[in-house]
PDB file of C-alpha atoms in Angstrom:
ATOM      1  CA  MET A   1     -36.488 -21.562  35.862  1.00  0.00           C
ATOM      2  CA  SER A   2     -36.596 -19.119  32.481  1.00  0.00           C
ATOM      3  CA  THR A   3     -33.332 -18.798  30.391  1.00  0.00           C
ATOM      4  CA  ASP A   4     -34.859 -15.107  29.113  1.00  0.00           C
ATOM      5  CA  GLU A   5     -32.094 -12.218  29.839  1.00  0.00           C
ATOM      6  CA  PRO A   6     -32.977  -8.767  29.295  1.00  0.00           C
ATOM      7  CA  THR A   7     -31.322  -7.224  25.804  1.00  0.00           C
ATOM      8  CA  VAL A   8     -29.175  -4.956  26.155  1.00  0.00           C
ATOM      9  CA  ALA A   9     -29.022  -2.011  24.189  1.00  0.00           C
ATOM     10  CA  ARG A  10     -25.802  -0.978  22.850  1.00  0.00           C
ATOM     11  CA  ALA A  11     -23.901   2.278  20.979  1.00  0.00           C
ATOM     12  CA  PRO A  12     -22.112   1.290  17.778  1.00  0.00           C
ATOM     13  CA  VAL A  13     -18.867   1.232  18.041  1.00  0.00           C
ATOM     14  CA  ASP A  14     -18.770   3.920  15.538  1.00  0.00           C
ATOM     15  CA  GLU A  15     -20.803   6.132  17.571  1.00  0.00           C
ATOM     16  CA  ALA A  16     -20.240   8.225  20.331  1.00  0.00           C
ATOM     17  CA  VAL A  17     -22.845   8.977  23.313  1.00  0.00           C
ATOM     18  CA  GLU A  18     -23.318  12.573  23.702  1.00  0.00           C
ATOM     19  CA  ALA A  19     -23.503  14.080  27.271  1.00  0.00           C
ATOM     20  CA  PRO A  20     -27.193  14.514  28.519  1.00  0.00           C
ATOM     21  CA  GLY A  21     -27.997  17.966  28.192  1.00  0.00           C
ATOM     22  CA  ALA A  22     -28.780  20.821  30.731  1.00  0.00           C
ATOM     23  CA  ASP A  23     -32.188  19.623  31.330  1.00  0.00           C
ATOM     24  CA  GLY A  24     -31.399  15.890  31.919  1.00  0.00           C
ATOM     25  CA  SER A  25     -32.339  15.064  28.636  1.00  0.00           C
ATOM     26  CA  PRO A  26     -29.946  12.450  26.136  1.00  0.00           C
ATOM     27  CA  ARG A  27     -28.517  14.567  23.138  1.00  0.00           C
ATOM     28  CA  ALA A  28     -28.437  12.811  19.626  1.00  0.00           C
ATOM     29  CA  ARG A  29     -25.241  11.028  19.198  1.00  0.00           C
ATOM     30  CA  ARG A  30     -22.620  11.730  16.570  1.00  0.00           C
ATOM     31  CA  PRO A  31     -20.745   9.540  14.312  1.00  0.00           C
ATOM     32  CA  LEU A  32     -17.528   9.022  15.919  1.00  0.00           C
ATOM     33  CA  SER A  33     -14.876   9.654  12.601  1.00  0.00           C
ATOM     34  CA  LEU A  34     -11.196  10.005  12.601  1.00  0.00           C
ATOM     35  CA  GLU A  35     -11.833  13.766  12.016  1.00  0.00           C
ATOM     36  CA  ARG A  36     -13.114  14.022  15.655  1.00  0.00           C
ATOM     37  CA  ILE A  37     -10.779  11.693  17.034  1.00  0.00           C
ATOM     38  CA  VAL A  38      -7.624  13.844  16.273  1.00  0.00           C
ATOM     39  CA  SER A  39      -9.688  16.955  17.113  1.00  0.00           C
ATOM     40  CA  ALA A  40     -10.351  16.076  20.378  1.00  0.00           C
ATOM     41  CA  ALA A  41      -6.398  14.321  20.769  1.00  0.00           C
ATOM     42  CA  ILE A  42      -5.093  18.244  20.280  1.00  0.00           C
ATOM     43  CA  ASP A  43      -7.492  19.404  22.665  1.00  0.00           C
ATOM     44  CA  LEU A  44      -6.450  17.388  24.991  1.00  0.00           C
ATOM     45  CA  ILE A  45      -2.813  17.713  24.859  1.00  0.00           C
ATOM     46  CA  GLU A  46      -3.653  21.764  24.310  1.00  0.00           C
ATOM     47  CA  SER A  47      -5.196  21.368  27.497  1.00  0.00           C
ATOM     48  CA  GLU A  48      -3.707  18.920  29.464  1.00  0.00           C
ATOM     49  CA  GLY A  49      -0.363  18.250  27.869  1.00  0.00           C
ATOM     50  CA  PRO A  50       1.480  15.165  26.021  1.00  0.00           C
ATOM     51  CA  ASP A  51       1.721  13.507  29.449  1.00  0.00           C
ATOM     52  CA  ALA A  52      -2.189  13.193  29.419  1.00  0.00           C
ATOM     53  CA  LEU A  53      -2.626  11.596  25.898  1.00  0.00           C
ATOM     54  CA  SER A  54      -3.842   8.237  26.102  1.00  0.00           C
ATOM     55  CA  MET A  55      -6.556   6.823  25.166  1.00  0.00           C
ATOM     56  CA  ARG A  56      -8.770   5.347  27.617  1.00  0.00           C
ATOM     57  CA  ARG A  57      -8.998   9.231  28.502  1.00  0.00           C
ATOM     58  CA  LEU A  58      -9.625  10.091  24.859  1.00  0.00           C
ATOM     59  CA  ALA A  59     -12.156   8.183  24.623  1.00  0.00           C
ATOM     60  CA  ALA A  60     -13.442   9.614  28.027  1.00  0.00           C
ATOM     61  CA  ARG A  61     -13.435  13.640  26.492  1.00  0.00           C
ATOM     62  CA  LEU A  62     -15.243  11.525  23.574  1.00  0.00           C
ATOM     63  CA  GLY A  63     -17.778  10.006  25.610  1.00  0.00           C
ATOM     64  CA  SER A  64     -17.027   6.585  23.787  1.00  0.00           C
ATOM     65  CA  SER A  65     -15.854   3.949  24.766  1.00  0.00           C
ATOM     66  CA  THR A  66     -11.750   3.248  24.521  1.00  0.00           C
ATOM     67  CA  MET A  67     -12.542  -0.176  22.210  1.00  0.00           C
ATOM     68  CA  ALA A  68     -15.000   2.282  19.933  1.00  0.00           C
ATOM     69  CA  THR A  69     -11.477   5.073  19.467  1.00  0.00           C
ATOM     70  CA  TYR A  70      -9.899   1.741  18.358  1.00  0.00           C
ATOM     71  CA  HIS A  71     -11.992   1.035  15.723  1.00  0.00           C
ATOM     72  CA  HIS A  72     -10.388   4.193  13.871  1.00  0.00           C
ATOM     73  CA  VAL A  73      -7.047   4.264  14.639  1.00  0.00           C
ATOM     74  CA  ALA A  74      -4.802   1.299  16.342  1.00  0.00           C
ATOM     75  CA  ASP A  75      -3.187   2.694  19.388  1.00  0.00           C
ATOM     76  CA  ARG A  76      -0.782   5.501  20.594  1.00  0.00           C
ATOM     77  CA  GLN A  77       1.614   5.931  17.953  1.00  0.00           C
ATOM     78  CA  ALA A  78      -1.131   5.693  15.527  1.00  0.00           C
ATOM     79  CA  LEU A  79      -2.733   8.135  16.803  1.00  0.00           C
ATOM     80  CA  MET A  80      -0.026  10.396  16.340  1.00  0.00           C
ATOM     81  CA  GLU A  81       0.866   9.880  12.681  1.00  0.00           C
ATOM     82  CA  ALA A  82      -3.061  10.453  12.126  1.00  0.00           C
ATOM     83  CA  ILE A  83      -2.746  14.249  14.496  1.00  0.00           C
ATOM     84  CA  GLY A  84       0.904  14.693  12.595  1.00  0.00           C
ATOM     85  CA  ALA A  85      -0.603  14.484   9.022  1.00  0.00           C
ATOM     86  CA  HIS A  86      -3.584  16.548  10.600  1.00  0.00           C
ATOM     87  CA  LEU A  87      -1.051  19.370  11.376  1.00  0.00           C
ATOM     88  CA  MET A  88       1.120  19.337   7.719  1.00  0.00           C
ATOM     89  CA  ALA A  89      -2.489  19.941   6.145  1.00  0.00           C
ATOM     90  CA  GLU A  90      -2.313  23.245   7.825  1.00  0.00           C
ATOM     91  CA  LEU A  91       0.771  23.863   6.325  1.00  0.00           C
ATOM     92  CA  ASP A  92      -1.480  23.682   2.994  1.00  0.00           C
ATOM     93  CA  PRO A  93      -4.804  24.225   3.682  1.00  0.00           C
ATOM     94  CA  ASP A  94      -5.334  23.845   0.127  1.00  0.00           C
ATOM     95  CA  ALA A  95      -3.960  21.093  -0.243  1.00  0.00           C
ATOM     96  CA  SER A  96      -5.975  18.144  -2.339  1.00  0.00           C
ATOM     97  CA  THR A  97      -5.634  15.448   0.853  1.00  0.00           C
ATOM     98  CA  ALA A  98      -8.093  15.518   3.264  1.00  0.00           C
ATOM     99  CA  ALA A  99      -7.337  16.511   6.503  1.00  0.00           C
ATOM    100  CA  THR A 100      -6.620  13.102   8.497  1.00  0.00           C
ATOM    101  CA  GLY A 101      -5.903  11.611   5.408  1.00  0.00           C
ATOM    102  CA  GLY A 102      -2.392  10.899   3.866  1.00  0.00           C
ATOM    103  CA  THR A 103       0.706  13.061   3.485  1.00  0.00           C
ATOM    104  CA  PRO A 104      -0.129  15.925   1.447  1.00  0.00           C
ATOM    105  CA  ALA A 105       2.092  16.261  -1.532  1.00  0.00           C
ATOM    106  CA  VAL A 106       4.667  18.709  -0.893  1.00  0.00           C
ATOM    107  CA  ALA A 107       7.596  18.522  -2.901  1.00  0.00           C
ATOM    108  CA  GLY A 108       7.893  20.293  -6.334  1.00  0.00           C
ATOM    109  CA  ARG A 109       7.398  23.919  -4.679  1.00  0.00           C
ATOM    110  CA  ILE A 110      10.696  25.914  -5.857  1.00  0.00           C
ATOM    111  CA  PRO A 111      10.333  29.918  -5.356  1.00  0.00           C
ATOM    112  CA  PRO A 112       8.580  30.659  -8.160  1.00  0.00           C
ATOM    113  CA  GLY A 113      10.066  33.439 -11.277  1.00  0.00           C
ATOM    114  CA  GLY A 114      13.305  33.061 -10.175  1.00  0.00           C
ATOM    115  CA  ALA A 115      13.408  33.778  -6.412  1.00  0.00           C
ATOM    116  CA  PRO A 116      16.612  32.594  -4.440  1.00  0.00           C
ATOM    117  CA  TRP A 117      16.180  29.322  -2.524  1.00  0.00           C
ATOM    118  CA  THR A 118      16.469  30.931   0.921  1.00  0.00           C
ATOM    119  CA  GLU A 119      12.708  32.804   0.000  1.00  0.00           C
ATOM    120  CA  LEU A 120      11.408  28.948  -0.111  1.00  0.00           C
ATOM    121  CA  VAL A 121      13.555  28.522   3.462  1.00  0.00           C
ATOM    122  CA  ARG A 122      11.806  31.628   4.798  1.00  0.00           C
ATOM    123  CA  THR A 123       8.180  30.722   4.162  1.00  0.00           C
ATOM    124  CA  GLU A 124       8.834  26.797   5.424  1.00  0.00           C
ATOM    125  CA  VAL A 125      10.298  28.195   8.440  1.00  0.00           C
ATOM    126  CA  THR A 126       7.643  31.018   9.591  1.00  0.00           C
ATOM    127  CA  ALA A 127       5.072  28.509   8.675  1.00  0.00           C
ATOM    128  CA  PHE A 128       6.182  26.044  11.298  1.00  0.00           C
ATOM    129  CA  LEU A 129       6.377  28.846  13.550  1.00  0.00           C
ATOM    130  CA  GLU A 130       3.089  30.275  13.316  1.00  0.00           C
ATOM    131  CA  LEU A 131       2.265  26.288  13.667  1.00  0.00           C
ATOM    132  CA  SER A 132       3.546  26.311  16.818  1.00  0.00           C
ATOM    133  CA  ARG A 133       1.859  29.021  18.189  1.00  0.00           C
ATOM    134  CA  ARG A 134      -1.411  27.721  17.103  1.00  0.00           C
ATOM    135  CA  HIS A 135      -1.243  24.397  18.439  1.00  0.00           C
ATOM    136  CA  PRO A 136       2.804  24.538  21.052  1.00  0.00           C
ATOM    137  CA  ALA A 137       1.930  21.782  23.054  1.00  0.00           C
ATOM    138  CA  THR A 138       1.030  19.182  20.180  1.00  0.00           C
ATOM    139  CA  PHE A 139       3.811  20.384  17.836  1.00  0.00           C
ATOM    140  CA  ALA A 140       6.233  19.598  20.946  1.00  0.00           C
ATOM    141  CA  ALA A 141       5.083  16.370  20.419  1.00  0.00           C
ATOM    142  CA  LEU A 142       5.120  15.278  17.337  1.00  0.00           C
ATOM    143  CA  LEU A 143       9.250  16.693  17.892  1.00  0.00           C
ATOM    144  CA  ARG A 144       8.943  14.443  20.278  1.00  0.00           C
ATOM    145  CA  THR A 145       7.150  11.416  18.642  1.00  0.00           C
ATOM    146  CA  ARG A 146       8.050  12.399  14.418  1.00  0.00           C
ATOM    147  CA  PRO A 147       5.841  11.239  13.017  1.00  0.00           C
ATOM    148  CA  THR A 148       5.413  10.321   8.884  1.00  0.00           C
ATOM    149  CA  ALA A 149       3.960  13.294   7.926  1.00  0.00           C
ATOM    150  CA  LEU A 150       6.698  15.416   9.464  1.00  0.00           C
ATOM    151  CA  VAL A 151       9.871  13.361   7.809  1.00  0.00           C
ATOM    152  CA  VAL A 152       8.209  13.399   4.399  1.00  0.00           C
ATOM    153  CA  ARG A 153       7.535  17.575   5.444  1.00  0.00           C
ATOM    154  CA  VAL A 154      11.027  18.470   5.913  1.00  0.00           C
ATOM    155  CA  GLU A 155      12.939  15.848   3.543  1.00  0.00           C
ATOM    156  CA  ALA A 156      10.665  17.248   0.899  1.00  0.00           C
ATOM    157  CA  ILE A 157      12.327  21.221   1.581  1.00  0.00           C
ATOM    158  CA  ALA A 158      15.688  19.592   0.940  1.00  0.00           C
ATOM    159  CA  VAL A 159      14.441  18.029  -2.381  1.00  0.00           C
ATOM    160  CA  ASP A 160      12.744  21.402  -3.180  1.00  0.00           C
ATOM    161  CA  LEU A 161      16.243  23.161  -2.241  1.00  0.00           C
ATOM    162  CA  MET A 162      18.082  21.150  -4.685  1.00  0.00           C
ATOM    163  CA  ALA A 163      15.904  21.084  -7.377  1.00  0.00           C
ATOM    164  CA  ALA A 164      16.928  25.266  -6.899  1.00  0.00           C
ATOM    165  CA  GLY A 165      19.950  24.579  -7.294  1.00  0.00           C
ATOM    166  CA  LEU A 166      21.919  23.301  -3.965  1.00  0.00           C
ATOM    167  CA  GLY A 167      23.244  20.105  -4.146  1.00  0.00           C
ATOM    168  CA  GLU A 168      22.216  17.620  -1.518  1.00  0.00           C
ATOM    169  CA  ALA A 169      24.968  17.865   1.106  1.00  0.00           C
ATOM    170  CA  ASP A 170      23.781  22.286   1.279  1.00  0.00           C
ATOM    171  CA  ALA A 171      20.434  21.640   0.818  1.00  0.00           C
ATOM    172  CA  ARG A 172      20.595  19.472   3.870  1.00  0.00           C
ATOM    173  CA  LEU A 173      22.638  20.964   5.837  1.00  0.00           C
ATOM    174  CA  VAL A 174      20.737  24.187   5.470  1.00  0.00           C
ATOM    175  CA  VAL A 175      17.771  22.223   6.529  1.00  0.00           C
ATOM    176  CA  ARG A 176      18.973  20.906   9.751  1.00  0.00           C
ATOM    177  CA  THR A 177      20.305  24.207  10.559  1.00  0.00           C
ATOM    178  CA  THR A 178      17.511  26.280   9.974  1.00  0.00           C
ATOM    179  CA  ALA A 179      15.162  23.107  11.809  1.00  0.00           C
ATOM    180  CA  ARG A 180      17.593  24.224  14.757  1.00  0.00           C
ATOM    181  CA  TYR A 181      16.766  27.283  14.921  1.00  0.00           C
ATOM    182  CA  LEU A 182      13.603  27.108  14.211  1.00  0.00           C
ATOM    183  CA  MET A 183      13.099  24.880  17.489  1.00  0.00           C
ATOM    184  CA  GLY A 184      15.467  27.657  19.603  1.00  0.00           C
ATOM    185  CA  SER A 185      12.936  29.745  19.218  1.00  0.00           C
ATOM    186  CA  VAL A 186      10.241  27.691  20.188  1.00  0.00           C
ATOM    187  CA  MET A 187      11.588  26.985  23.037  1.00  0.00           C
ATOM    188  CA  GLY A 188      12.594  31.244  24.067  1.00  0.00           C
ATOM    189  CA  GLU A 189       8.926  31.780  23.248  1.00  0.00           C
ATOM    190  CA  GLU A 190       7.523  30.552  26.234  1.00  0.00           C
ATOM    191  CA  ALA A 191      10.190  32.600  28.857  1.00  0.00           C
ATOM    192  CA  ALA A 192      10.234  35.640  26.044  1.00  0.00           C
ATOM    193  CA  VAL A 193       6.913  36.226  26.980  1.00  0.00           C
ATOM    194  CA  ALA A 194       7.355  35.685  30.397  1.00  0.00           C
ATOM    195  CA  ALA A 195       9.931  38.341  30.527  1.00  0.00           C
ATOM    196  CA  GLY A 196       6.937  41.325  28.716  1.00  0.00           C
ATOM    197  CA  GLN A 197       8.305  40.768  24.670  1.00  0.00           C
ATOM    198  CA  THR A 198       5.016  41.628  22.959  1.00  0.00           C
ATOM    199  CA  LEU A 199       4.669  39.519  19.759  1.00  0.00           C
ATOM    200  CA  ASP A 200       5.799  42.004  17.718  1.00  0.00           C
ATOM    201  CA  GLU A 201       8.819  41.915  19.320  1.00  0.00           C
ATOM    202  CA  MET A 202       8.802  38.371  19.367  1.00  0.00           C
ATOM    203  CA  ASN A 203       8.386  37.976  15.582  1.00  0.00           C
ATOM    204  CA  GLU A 204      11.192  41.097  14.851  1.00  0.00           C
ATOM    205  CA  SER A 205      13.547  39.491  16.379  1.00  0.00           C
ATOM    206  CA  PHE A 206      12.716  35.657  14.860  1.00  0.00           C
ATOM    207  CA  GLU A 207      12.584  37.788  11.355  1.00  0.00           C
ATOM    208  CA  PHE A 208      15.905  39.669  11.603  1.00  0.00           C
ATOM    209  CA  GLY A 209      17.911  36.673  13.174  1.00  0.00           C
ATOM    210  CA  LEU A 210      16.256  34.156  10.527  1.00  0.00           C
ATOM    211  CA  GLY A 211      17.270  36.781   7.812  1.00  0.00           C
ATOM    212  CA  ALA A 212      21.221  36.623   8.994  1.00  0.00           C
ATOM    213  CA  LEU A 213      20.847  33.670   9.564  1.00  0.00           C
ATOM    214  CA  LEU A 214      19.885  32.709   5.598  1.00  0.00           C
ATOM    215  CA  GLU A 215      21.714  35.924   4.234  1.00  0.00           C
ATOM    216  CA  GLY A 216      24.550  34.157   5.896  1.00  0.00           C
ATOM    217  CA  MET A 217      24.176  30.918   4.092  1.00  0.00           C
ATOM    218  CA  SER A 218      23.418  31.866   1.163  1.00  0.00           C
ATOM    219  CA  GLY A 219      26.710  34.187   0.833  1.00  0.00           C
ATOM    220  CA  ARG A 220      28.354  31.062   1.956  1.00  0.00           C
ATOM    221  CA  LEU A 221      26.646  28.408  -0.546  1.00  0.00           C
ATOM    222  CA  GLY A 222      25.565  30.714  -3.336  1.00  0.00           C
TER     223      GLY A 222
END
């Protein structure tokens, strides 16, 4: 009896097999990278919600094997860490850190030219709001999982506020207070849209509330 086994061609673990073209012909393989995995994960979360994210479903979306994705990210938590780094990099598109690599350096952003610390807070909170609008479901998932990049970003804001003259306790109080205002605003936007509010109206309300909050804190903290 022959012991010869048929040879089975296998895709390398770092490649994804594309779905056949419209004419049934195979498409070229595309290398599977961390950047592609993160992009596909964000698309999956935005289309189906955070609870839909699993390594198996992600691999299916990529046209790859689950084992191939594990070659780049160890597990779901590691994937959320990579997603967090990617989204925090969106806040600083000119940063030298790779989009899905380490955490961008964000400290040292004290207001230029003697501008008050409130301007730093206004810029940061507005940038986070815009990020939440681009990736609403993924942003909500980050708030639940608190990846390292998000924690580092928030800590850096407190450090910058201290560099701008606030004491440590006051700086952290400002960060906590504005974070709660931001999260409340983000959660309320879906209801605002359902009520027929336009983007301009939502922006007007957000900026008015943020301005009032910052004025009040500045008056109390100096």
